[in-house]
PDB file of C-alpha atoms and ligand atoms in Angstrom:
ATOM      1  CA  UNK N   1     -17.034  75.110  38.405  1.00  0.00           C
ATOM      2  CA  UNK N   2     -17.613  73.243  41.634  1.00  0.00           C
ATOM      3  CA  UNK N   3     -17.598  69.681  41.972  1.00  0.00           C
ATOM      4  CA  UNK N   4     -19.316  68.513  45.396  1.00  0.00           C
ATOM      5  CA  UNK N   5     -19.168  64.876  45.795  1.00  0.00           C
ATOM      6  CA  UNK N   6     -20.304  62.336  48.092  1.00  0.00           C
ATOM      7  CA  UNK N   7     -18.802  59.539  49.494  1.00  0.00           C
ATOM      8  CA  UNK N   8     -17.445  56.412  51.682  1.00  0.00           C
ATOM      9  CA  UNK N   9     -14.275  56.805  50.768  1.00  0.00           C
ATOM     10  CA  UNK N  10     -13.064  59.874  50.360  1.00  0.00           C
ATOM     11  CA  UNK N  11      -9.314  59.182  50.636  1.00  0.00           C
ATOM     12  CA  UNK N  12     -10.251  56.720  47.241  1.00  0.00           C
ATOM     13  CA  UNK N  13      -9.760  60.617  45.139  1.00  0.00           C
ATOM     14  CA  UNK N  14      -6.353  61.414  46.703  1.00  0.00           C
ATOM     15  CA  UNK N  15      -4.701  59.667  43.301  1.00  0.00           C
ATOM     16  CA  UNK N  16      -6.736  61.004  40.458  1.00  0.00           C
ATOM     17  CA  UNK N  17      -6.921  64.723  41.876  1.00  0.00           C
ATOM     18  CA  UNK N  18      -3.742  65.468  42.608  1.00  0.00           C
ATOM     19  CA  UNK N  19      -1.835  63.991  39.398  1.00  0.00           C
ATOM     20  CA  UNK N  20      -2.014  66.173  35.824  1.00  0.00           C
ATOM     21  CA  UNK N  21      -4.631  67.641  34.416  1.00  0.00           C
ATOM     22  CA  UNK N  22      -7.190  67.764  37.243  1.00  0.00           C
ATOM     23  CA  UNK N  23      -4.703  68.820  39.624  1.00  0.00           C
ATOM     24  CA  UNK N  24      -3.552  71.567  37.637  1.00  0.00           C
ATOM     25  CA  UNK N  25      -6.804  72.695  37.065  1.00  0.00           C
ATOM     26  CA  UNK N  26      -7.711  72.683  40.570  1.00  0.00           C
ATOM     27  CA  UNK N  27      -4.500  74.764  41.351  1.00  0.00           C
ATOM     28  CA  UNK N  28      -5.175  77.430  39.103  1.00  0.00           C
ATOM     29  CA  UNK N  29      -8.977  77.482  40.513  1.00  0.00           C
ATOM     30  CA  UNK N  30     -10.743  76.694  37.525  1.00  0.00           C
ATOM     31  CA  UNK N  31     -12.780  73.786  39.506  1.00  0.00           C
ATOM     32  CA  UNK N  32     -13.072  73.211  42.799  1.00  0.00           C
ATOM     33  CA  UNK N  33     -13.555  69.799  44.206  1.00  0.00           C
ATOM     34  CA  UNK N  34     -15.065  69.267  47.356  1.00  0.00           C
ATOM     35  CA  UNK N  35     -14.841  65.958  49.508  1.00  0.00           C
ATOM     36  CA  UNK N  36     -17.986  64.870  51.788  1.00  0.00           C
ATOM     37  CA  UNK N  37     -17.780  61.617  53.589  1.00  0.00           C
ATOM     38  CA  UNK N  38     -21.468  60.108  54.089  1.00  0.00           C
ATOM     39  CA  UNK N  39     -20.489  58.630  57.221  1.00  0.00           C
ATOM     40  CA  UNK N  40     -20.115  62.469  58.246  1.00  0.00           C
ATOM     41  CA  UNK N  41     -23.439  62.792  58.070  1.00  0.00           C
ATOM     42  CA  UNK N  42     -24.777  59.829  60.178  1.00  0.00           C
ATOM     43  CA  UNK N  43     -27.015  60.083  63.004  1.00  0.00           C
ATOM     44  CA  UNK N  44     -25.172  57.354  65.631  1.00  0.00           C
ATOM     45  CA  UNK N  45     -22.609  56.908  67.552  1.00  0.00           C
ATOM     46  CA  UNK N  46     -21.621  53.846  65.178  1.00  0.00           C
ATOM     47  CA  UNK N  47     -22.080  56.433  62.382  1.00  0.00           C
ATOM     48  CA  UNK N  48     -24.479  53.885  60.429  1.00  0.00           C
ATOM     49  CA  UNK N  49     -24.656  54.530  56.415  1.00  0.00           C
ATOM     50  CA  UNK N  50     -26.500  51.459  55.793  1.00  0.00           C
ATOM     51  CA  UNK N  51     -29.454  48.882  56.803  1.00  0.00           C
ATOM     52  CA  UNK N  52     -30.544  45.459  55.741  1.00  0.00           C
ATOM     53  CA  UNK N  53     -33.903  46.293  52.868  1.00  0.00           C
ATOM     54  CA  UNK N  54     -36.971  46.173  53.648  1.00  0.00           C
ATOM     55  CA  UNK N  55     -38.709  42.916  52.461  1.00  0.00           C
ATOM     56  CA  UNK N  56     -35.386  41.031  53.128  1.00  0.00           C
ATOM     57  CA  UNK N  57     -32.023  40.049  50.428  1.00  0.00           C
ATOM     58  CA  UNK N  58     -28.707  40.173  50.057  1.00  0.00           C
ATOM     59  CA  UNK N  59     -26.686  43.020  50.598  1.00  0.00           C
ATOM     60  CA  UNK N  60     -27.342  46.829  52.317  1.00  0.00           C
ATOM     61  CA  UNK N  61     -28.944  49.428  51.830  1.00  0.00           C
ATOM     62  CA  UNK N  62     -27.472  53.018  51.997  1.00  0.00           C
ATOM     63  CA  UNK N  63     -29.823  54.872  54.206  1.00  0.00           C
ATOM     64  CA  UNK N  64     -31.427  57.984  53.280  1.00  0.00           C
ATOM     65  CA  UNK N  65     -30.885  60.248  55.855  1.00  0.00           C
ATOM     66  CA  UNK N  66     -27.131  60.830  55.608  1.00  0.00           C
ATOM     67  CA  UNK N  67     -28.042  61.304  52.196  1.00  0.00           C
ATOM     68  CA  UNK N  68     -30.433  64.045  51.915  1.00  0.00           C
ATOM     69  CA  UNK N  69     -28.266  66.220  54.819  1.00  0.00           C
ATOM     70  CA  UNK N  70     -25.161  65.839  53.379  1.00  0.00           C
ATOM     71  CA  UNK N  71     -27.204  67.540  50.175  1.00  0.00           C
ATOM     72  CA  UNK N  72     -28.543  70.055  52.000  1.00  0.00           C
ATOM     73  CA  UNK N  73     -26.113  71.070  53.937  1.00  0.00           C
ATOM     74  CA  UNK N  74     -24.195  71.685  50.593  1.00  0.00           C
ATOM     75  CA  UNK N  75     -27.236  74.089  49.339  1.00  0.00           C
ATOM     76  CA  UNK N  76     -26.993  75.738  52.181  1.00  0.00           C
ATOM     77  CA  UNK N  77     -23.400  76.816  51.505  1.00  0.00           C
ATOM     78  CA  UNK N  78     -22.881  77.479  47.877  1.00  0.00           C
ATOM     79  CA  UNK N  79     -24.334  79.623  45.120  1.00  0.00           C
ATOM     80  CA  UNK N  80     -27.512  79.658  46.772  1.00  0.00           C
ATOM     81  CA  UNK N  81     -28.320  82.747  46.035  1.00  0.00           C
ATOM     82  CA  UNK N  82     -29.007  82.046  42.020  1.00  0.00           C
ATOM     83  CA  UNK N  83     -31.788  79.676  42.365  1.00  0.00           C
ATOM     84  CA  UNK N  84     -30.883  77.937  39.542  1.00  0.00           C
ATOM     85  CA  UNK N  85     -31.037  73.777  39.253  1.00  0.00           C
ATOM     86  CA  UNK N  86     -28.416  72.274  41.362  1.00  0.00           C
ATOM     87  CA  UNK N  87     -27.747  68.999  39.290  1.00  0.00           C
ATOM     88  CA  UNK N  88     -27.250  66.025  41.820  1.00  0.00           C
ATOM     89  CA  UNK N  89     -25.932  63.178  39.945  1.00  0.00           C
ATOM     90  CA  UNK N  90     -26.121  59.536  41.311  1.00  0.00           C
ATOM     91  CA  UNK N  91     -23.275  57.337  40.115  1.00  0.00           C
ATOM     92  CA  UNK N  92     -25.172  53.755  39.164  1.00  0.00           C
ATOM     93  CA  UNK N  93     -25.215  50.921  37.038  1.00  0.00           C
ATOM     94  CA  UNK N  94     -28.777  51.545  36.377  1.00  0.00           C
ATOM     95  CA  UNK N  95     -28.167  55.280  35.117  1.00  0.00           C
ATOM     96  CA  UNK N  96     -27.896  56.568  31.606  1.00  0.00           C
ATOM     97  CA  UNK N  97     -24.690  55.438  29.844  1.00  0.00           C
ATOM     98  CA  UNK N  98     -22.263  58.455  30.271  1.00  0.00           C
ATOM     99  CA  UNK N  99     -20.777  59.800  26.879  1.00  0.00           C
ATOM    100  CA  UNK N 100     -19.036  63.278  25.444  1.00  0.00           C
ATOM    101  CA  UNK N 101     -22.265  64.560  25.016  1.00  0.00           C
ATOM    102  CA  UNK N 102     -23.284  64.507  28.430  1.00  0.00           C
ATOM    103  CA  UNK N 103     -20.052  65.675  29.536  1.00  0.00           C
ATOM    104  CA  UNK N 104     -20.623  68.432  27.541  1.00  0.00           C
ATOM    105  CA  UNK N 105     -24.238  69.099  28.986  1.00  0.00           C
ATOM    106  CA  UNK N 106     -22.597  68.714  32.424  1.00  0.00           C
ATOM    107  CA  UNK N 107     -19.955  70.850  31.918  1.00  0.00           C
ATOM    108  CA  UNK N 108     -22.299  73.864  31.761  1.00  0.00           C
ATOM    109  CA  UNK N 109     -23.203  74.183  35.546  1.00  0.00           C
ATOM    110  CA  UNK N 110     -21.799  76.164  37.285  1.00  0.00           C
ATOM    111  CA  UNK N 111     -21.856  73.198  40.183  1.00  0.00           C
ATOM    112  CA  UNK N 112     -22.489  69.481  40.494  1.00  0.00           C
ATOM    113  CA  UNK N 113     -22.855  67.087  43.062  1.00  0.00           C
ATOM    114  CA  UNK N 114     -21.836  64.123  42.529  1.00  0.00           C
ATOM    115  CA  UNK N 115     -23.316  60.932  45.042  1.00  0.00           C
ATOM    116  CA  UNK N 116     -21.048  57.614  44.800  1.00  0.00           C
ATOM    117  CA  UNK N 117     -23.746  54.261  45.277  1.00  0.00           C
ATOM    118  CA  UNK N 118     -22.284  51.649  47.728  1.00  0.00           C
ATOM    119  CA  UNK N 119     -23.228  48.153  48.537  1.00  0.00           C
ATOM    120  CA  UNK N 120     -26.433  47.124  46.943  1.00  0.00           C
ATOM    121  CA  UNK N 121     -28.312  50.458  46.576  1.00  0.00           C
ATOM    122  CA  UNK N 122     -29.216  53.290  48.013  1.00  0.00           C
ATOM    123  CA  UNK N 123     -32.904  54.410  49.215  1.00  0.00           C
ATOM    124  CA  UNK N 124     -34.763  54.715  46.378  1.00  0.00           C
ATOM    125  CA  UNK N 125     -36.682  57.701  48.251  1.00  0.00           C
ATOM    126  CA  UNK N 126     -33.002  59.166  47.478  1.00  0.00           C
ATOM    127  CA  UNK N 127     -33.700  58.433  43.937  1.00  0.00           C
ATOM    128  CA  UNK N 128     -37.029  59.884  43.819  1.00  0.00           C
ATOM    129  CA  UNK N 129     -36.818  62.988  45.627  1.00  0.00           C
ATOM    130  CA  UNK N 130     -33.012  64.198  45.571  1.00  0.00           C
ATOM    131  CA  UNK N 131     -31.085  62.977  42.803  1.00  0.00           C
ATOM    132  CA  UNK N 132     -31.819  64.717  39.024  1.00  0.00           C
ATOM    133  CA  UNK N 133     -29.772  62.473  37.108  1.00  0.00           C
ATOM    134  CA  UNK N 134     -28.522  58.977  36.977  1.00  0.00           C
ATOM    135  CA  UNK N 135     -25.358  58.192  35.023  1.00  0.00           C
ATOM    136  CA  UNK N 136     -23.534  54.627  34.046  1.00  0.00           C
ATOM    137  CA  UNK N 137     -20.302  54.801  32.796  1.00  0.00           C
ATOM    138  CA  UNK N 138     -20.627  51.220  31.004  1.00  0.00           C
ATOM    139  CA  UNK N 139     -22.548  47.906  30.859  1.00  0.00           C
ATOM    140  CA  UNK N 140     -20.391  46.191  33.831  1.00  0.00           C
ATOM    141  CA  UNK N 141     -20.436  46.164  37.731  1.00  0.00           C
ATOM    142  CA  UNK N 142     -18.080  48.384  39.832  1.00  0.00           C
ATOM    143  CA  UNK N 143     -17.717  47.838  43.593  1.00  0.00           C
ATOM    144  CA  UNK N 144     -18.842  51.847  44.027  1.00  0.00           C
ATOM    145  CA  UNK N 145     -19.782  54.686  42.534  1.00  0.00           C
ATOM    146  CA  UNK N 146     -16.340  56.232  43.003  1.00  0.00           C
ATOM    147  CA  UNK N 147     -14.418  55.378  40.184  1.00  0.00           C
ATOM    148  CA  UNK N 148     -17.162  56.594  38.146  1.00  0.00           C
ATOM    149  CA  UNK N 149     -17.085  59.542  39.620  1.00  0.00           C
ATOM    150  CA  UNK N 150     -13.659  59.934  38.640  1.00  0.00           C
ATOM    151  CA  UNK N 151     -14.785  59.428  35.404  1.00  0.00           C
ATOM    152  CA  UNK N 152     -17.295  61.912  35.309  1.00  0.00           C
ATOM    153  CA  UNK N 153     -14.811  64.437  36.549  1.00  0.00           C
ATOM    154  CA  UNK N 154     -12.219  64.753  34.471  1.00  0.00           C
ATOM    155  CA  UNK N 155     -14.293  64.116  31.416  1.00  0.00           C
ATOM    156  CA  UNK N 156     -16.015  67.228  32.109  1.00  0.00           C
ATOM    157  CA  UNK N 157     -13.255  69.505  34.189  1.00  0.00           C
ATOM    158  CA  UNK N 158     -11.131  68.919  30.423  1.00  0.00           C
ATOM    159  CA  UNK N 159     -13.750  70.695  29.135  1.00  0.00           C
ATOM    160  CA  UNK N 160     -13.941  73.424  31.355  1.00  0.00           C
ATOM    161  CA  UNK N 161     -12.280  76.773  29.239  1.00  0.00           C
ATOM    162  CA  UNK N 162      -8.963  77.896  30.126  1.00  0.00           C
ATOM    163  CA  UNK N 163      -8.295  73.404  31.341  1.00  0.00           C
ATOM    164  CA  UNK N 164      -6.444  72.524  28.571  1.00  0.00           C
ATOM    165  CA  UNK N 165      -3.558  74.514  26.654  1.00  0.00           C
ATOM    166  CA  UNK N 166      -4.845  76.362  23.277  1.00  0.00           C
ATOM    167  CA  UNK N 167      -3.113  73.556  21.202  1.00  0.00           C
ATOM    168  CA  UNK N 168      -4.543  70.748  22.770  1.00  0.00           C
ATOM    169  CA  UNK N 169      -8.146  71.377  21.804  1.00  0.00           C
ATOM    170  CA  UNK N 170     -11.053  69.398  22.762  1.00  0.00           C
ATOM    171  CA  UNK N 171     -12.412  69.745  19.334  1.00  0.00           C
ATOM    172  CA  UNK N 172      -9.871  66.723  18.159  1.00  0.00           C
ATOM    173  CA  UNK N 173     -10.533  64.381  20.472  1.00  0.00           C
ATOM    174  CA  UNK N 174     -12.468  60.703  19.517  1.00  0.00           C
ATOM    175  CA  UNK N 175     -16.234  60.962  19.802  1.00  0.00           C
ATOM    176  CA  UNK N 176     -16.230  64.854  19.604  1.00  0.00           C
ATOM    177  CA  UNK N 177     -17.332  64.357  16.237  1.00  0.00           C
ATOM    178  CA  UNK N 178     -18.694  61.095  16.721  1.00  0.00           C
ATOM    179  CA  UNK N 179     -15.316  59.342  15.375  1.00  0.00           C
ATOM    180  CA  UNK N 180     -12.377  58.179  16.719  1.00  0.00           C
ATOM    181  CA  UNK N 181      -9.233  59.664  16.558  1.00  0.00           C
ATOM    182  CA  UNK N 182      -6.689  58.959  13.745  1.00  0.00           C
ATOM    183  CA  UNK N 183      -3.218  57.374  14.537  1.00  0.00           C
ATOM    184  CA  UNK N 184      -0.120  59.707  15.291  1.00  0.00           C
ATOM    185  CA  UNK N 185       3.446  59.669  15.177  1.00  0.00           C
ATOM    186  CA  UNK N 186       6.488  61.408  16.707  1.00  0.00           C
ATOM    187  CA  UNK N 187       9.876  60.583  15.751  1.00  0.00           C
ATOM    188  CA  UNK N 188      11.624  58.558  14.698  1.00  0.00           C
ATOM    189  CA  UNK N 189      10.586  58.501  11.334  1.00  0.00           C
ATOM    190  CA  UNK N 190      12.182  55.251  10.993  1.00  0.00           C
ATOM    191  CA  UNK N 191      11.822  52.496  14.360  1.00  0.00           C
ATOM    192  CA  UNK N 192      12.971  49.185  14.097  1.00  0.00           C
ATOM    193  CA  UNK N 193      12.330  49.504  10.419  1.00  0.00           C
ATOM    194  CA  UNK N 194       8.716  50.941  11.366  1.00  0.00           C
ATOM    195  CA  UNK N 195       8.079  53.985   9.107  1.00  0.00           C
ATOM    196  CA  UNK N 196       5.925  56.326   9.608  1.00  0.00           C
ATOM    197  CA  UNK N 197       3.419  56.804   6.824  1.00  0.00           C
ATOM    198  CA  UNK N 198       5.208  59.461   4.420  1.00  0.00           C
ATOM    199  CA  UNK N 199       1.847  61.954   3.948  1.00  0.00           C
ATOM    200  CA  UNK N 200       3.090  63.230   7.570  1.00  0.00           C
ATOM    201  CA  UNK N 201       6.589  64.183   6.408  1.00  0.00           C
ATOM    202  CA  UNK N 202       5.306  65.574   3.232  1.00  0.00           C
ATOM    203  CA  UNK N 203       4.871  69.122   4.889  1.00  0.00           C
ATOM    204  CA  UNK N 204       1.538  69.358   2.591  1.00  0.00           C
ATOM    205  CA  UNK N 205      -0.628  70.132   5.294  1.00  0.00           C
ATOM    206  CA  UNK N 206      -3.943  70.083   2.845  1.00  0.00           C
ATOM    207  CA  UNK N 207      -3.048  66.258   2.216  1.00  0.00           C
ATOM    208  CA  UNK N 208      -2.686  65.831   5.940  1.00  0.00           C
ATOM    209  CA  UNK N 209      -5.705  66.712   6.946  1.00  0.00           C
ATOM    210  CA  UNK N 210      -7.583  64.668   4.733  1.00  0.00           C
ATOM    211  CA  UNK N 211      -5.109  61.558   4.965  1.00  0.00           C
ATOM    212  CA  UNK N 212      -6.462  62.184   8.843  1.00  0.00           C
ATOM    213  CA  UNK N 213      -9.453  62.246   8.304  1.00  0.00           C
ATOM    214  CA  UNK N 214     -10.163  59.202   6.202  1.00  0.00           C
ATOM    215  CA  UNK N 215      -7.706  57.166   8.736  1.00  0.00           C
ATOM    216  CA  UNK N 216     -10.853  58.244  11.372  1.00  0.00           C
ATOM    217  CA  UNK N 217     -13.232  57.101   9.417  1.00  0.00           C
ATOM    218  CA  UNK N 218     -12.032  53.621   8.319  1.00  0.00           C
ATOM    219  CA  UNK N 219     -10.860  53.171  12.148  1.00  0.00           C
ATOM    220  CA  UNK N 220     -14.321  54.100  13.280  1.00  0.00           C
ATOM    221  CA  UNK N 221     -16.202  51.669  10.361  1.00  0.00           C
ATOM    222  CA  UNK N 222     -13.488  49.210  11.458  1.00  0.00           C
ATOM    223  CA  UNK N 223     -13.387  49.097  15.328  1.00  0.00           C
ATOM    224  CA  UNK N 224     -16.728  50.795  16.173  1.00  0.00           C
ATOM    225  CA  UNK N 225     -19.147  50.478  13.289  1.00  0.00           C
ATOM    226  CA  UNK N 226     -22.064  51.703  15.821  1.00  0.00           C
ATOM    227  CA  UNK N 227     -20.622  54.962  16.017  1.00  0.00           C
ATOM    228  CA  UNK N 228     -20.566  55.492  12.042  1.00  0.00           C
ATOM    229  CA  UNK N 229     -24.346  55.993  11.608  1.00  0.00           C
ATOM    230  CA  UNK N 230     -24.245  59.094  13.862  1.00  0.00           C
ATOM    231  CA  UNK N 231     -21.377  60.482  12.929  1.00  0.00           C
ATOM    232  CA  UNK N 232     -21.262  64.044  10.832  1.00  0.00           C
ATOM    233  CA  UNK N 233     -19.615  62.716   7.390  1.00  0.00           C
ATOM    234  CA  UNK N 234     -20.164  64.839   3.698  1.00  0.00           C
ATOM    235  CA  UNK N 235     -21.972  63.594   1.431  1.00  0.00           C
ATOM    236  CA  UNK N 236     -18.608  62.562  -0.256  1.00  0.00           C
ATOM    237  CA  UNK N 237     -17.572  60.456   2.820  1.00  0.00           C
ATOM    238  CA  UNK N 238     -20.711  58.484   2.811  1.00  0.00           C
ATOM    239  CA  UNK N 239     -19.772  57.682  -0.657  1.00  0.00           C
ATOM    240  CA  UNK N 240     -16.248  56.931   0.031  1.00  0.00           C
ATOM    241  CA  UNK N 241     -17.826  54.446   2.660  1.00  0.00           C
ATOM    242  CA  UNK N 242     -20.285  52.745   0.821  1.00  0.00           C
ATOM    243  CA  UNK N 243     -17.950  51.810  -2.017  1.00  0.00           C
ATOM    244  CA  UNK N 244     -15.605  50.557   0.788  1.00  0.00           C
ATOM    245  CA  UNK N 245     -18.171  48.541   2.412  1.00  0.00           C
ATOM    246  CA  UNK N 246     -19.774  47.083  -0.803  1.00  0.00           C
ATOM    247  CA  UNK N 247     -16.342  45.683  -1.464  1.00  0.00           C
TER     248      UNK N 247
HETATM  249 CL1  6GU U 301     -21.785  54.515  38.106  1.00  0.00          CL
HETATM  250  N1  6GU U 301     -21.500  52.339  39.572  1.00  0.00           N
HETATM  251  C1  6GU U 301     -21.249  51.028  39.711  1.00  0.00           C
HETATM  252  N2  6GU U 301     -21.293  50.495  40.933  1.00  0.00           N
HETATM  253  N3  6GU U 301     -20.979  50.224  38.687  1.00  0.00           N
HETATM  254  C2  6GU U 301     -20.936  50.786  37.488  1.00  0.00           C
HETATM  255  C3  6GU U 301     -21.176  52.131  37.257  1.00  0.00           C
HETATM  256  C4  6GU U 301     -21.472  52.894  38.342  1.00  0.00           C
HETATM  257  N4  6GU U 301     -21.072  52.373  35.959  1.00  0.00           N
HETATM  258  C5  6GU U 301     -20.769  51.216  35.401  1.00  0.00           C
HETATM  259  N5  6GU U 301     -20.689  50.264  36.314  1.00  0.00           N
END
């Protein structure tokens, strides 16, 4: 996959890039991520991003023109031949809230580009004519779009095949299944008189994986109750919880 994103501040994606599992996947070319400062693309010798809006306010504007080139110019260079949808994703408080779901759905491109928001919006001709998508990654304000972006990427790089070792599987993780995880323990068995529950030294790994899975589900009812009505449960889990709950 290739990631194109768009930016003030590119040198914000030096930490988060070259640390773990991104980095590693970058190395062994599984994703490419590619840096484009906005100013890059200005038209004066200022190298002007933004304006005051039309109809006066608080706040700038990003302009569209850096924009759209910046855009174009990254058509113009990659996978153009396959005329397929080019996803352009702005990063925005007033997007859809990002989830596992659409990581998933993102993570089937073969490229994205990703476009940061600054000050107090960007040209909504930007909106209207360029961008595809708009994503949120939660109901509260960030300064930019770039720690969002950050988001976006390594939710969906992990998912990328051949990103994460065979035993860690993506399968497990919380809100794959639309639960959370369960606890887990490493040793020691004992800490500060802390034990860990005995089903996990039992060695019965039957028991184990249903100990797990009922620890999900009573963690999810507890701590996020709004995930529980979407979540795939048996017939004989939704039993299980509505005895719980009715007690
Ligand atoms: Cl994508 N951008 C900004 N500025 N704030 C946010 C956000 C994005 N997602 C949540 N808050």
């Amino acid at each position: 996959m290739r990631i194109d994103i768009l930016t003030l501040f590119p040198e914000m994606f030096d930490g988060p890039f070259n640390a773990s599992i991104l980095k590693r996947a970058v190395d062994r070319k599984l994703v490419s991520i590619n840096l484009h400062n906005i100013r890059d693309y200005s038209h004066d010798k200022h190298r002007t991003v933004d304006d005051y809006p039309y109809g006066g306010g608080a706040g700038m504007v990003l302009k569209p023109e850096p924009i759209f080139e910046a855009v174009e110019a990254i058509k113009a260079q990659s996978h153009s031949e396959e005329g397929g949808i080019l996803p352009v994703i702005l990063l925005t408080p007033q997007g859809r809230l990002f989830s596992q779901q659409i990581a998933v759905e993102f993570s089937r491109y073969r490229q994205l580009v990703l476009i940061c928001g600054r000050y107090e919006g960007v040209d909504e001709r930007v909106v209207e004519h360029l961008v595809t998508d708009e994503v949120s990654i939660g109901d509260y304000v960030l300064s930019g779009g770039e720690l969002a972006a950050m988001v976006v990427a390594d939710v969906v790089v992990r998912l990328l095949p051949g990103v994460l070792g065979s035993e860690a599987s993506p399968a497990d993780d919380s809100h794959v299944a639309g639960l959370l995880e369960y606890a887990q323990y490493t040793r020691p068995a004992v800490y500060r008189g802390w034990p860990v529950p005995e089903v996990l030294l039992s060695g019965n790994h039957a028991q184990i994986a249903r100990w797990r899975r009922e620890q999900a589900i009573l963690r999810t009812l507890r701590r996020r109750p709004d995930l529980i009505s979407k979540a795939s449960l048996s017939p004989e889990e939704r039993l299980l919880l509505a005895k719980c709950c009715s007690s």
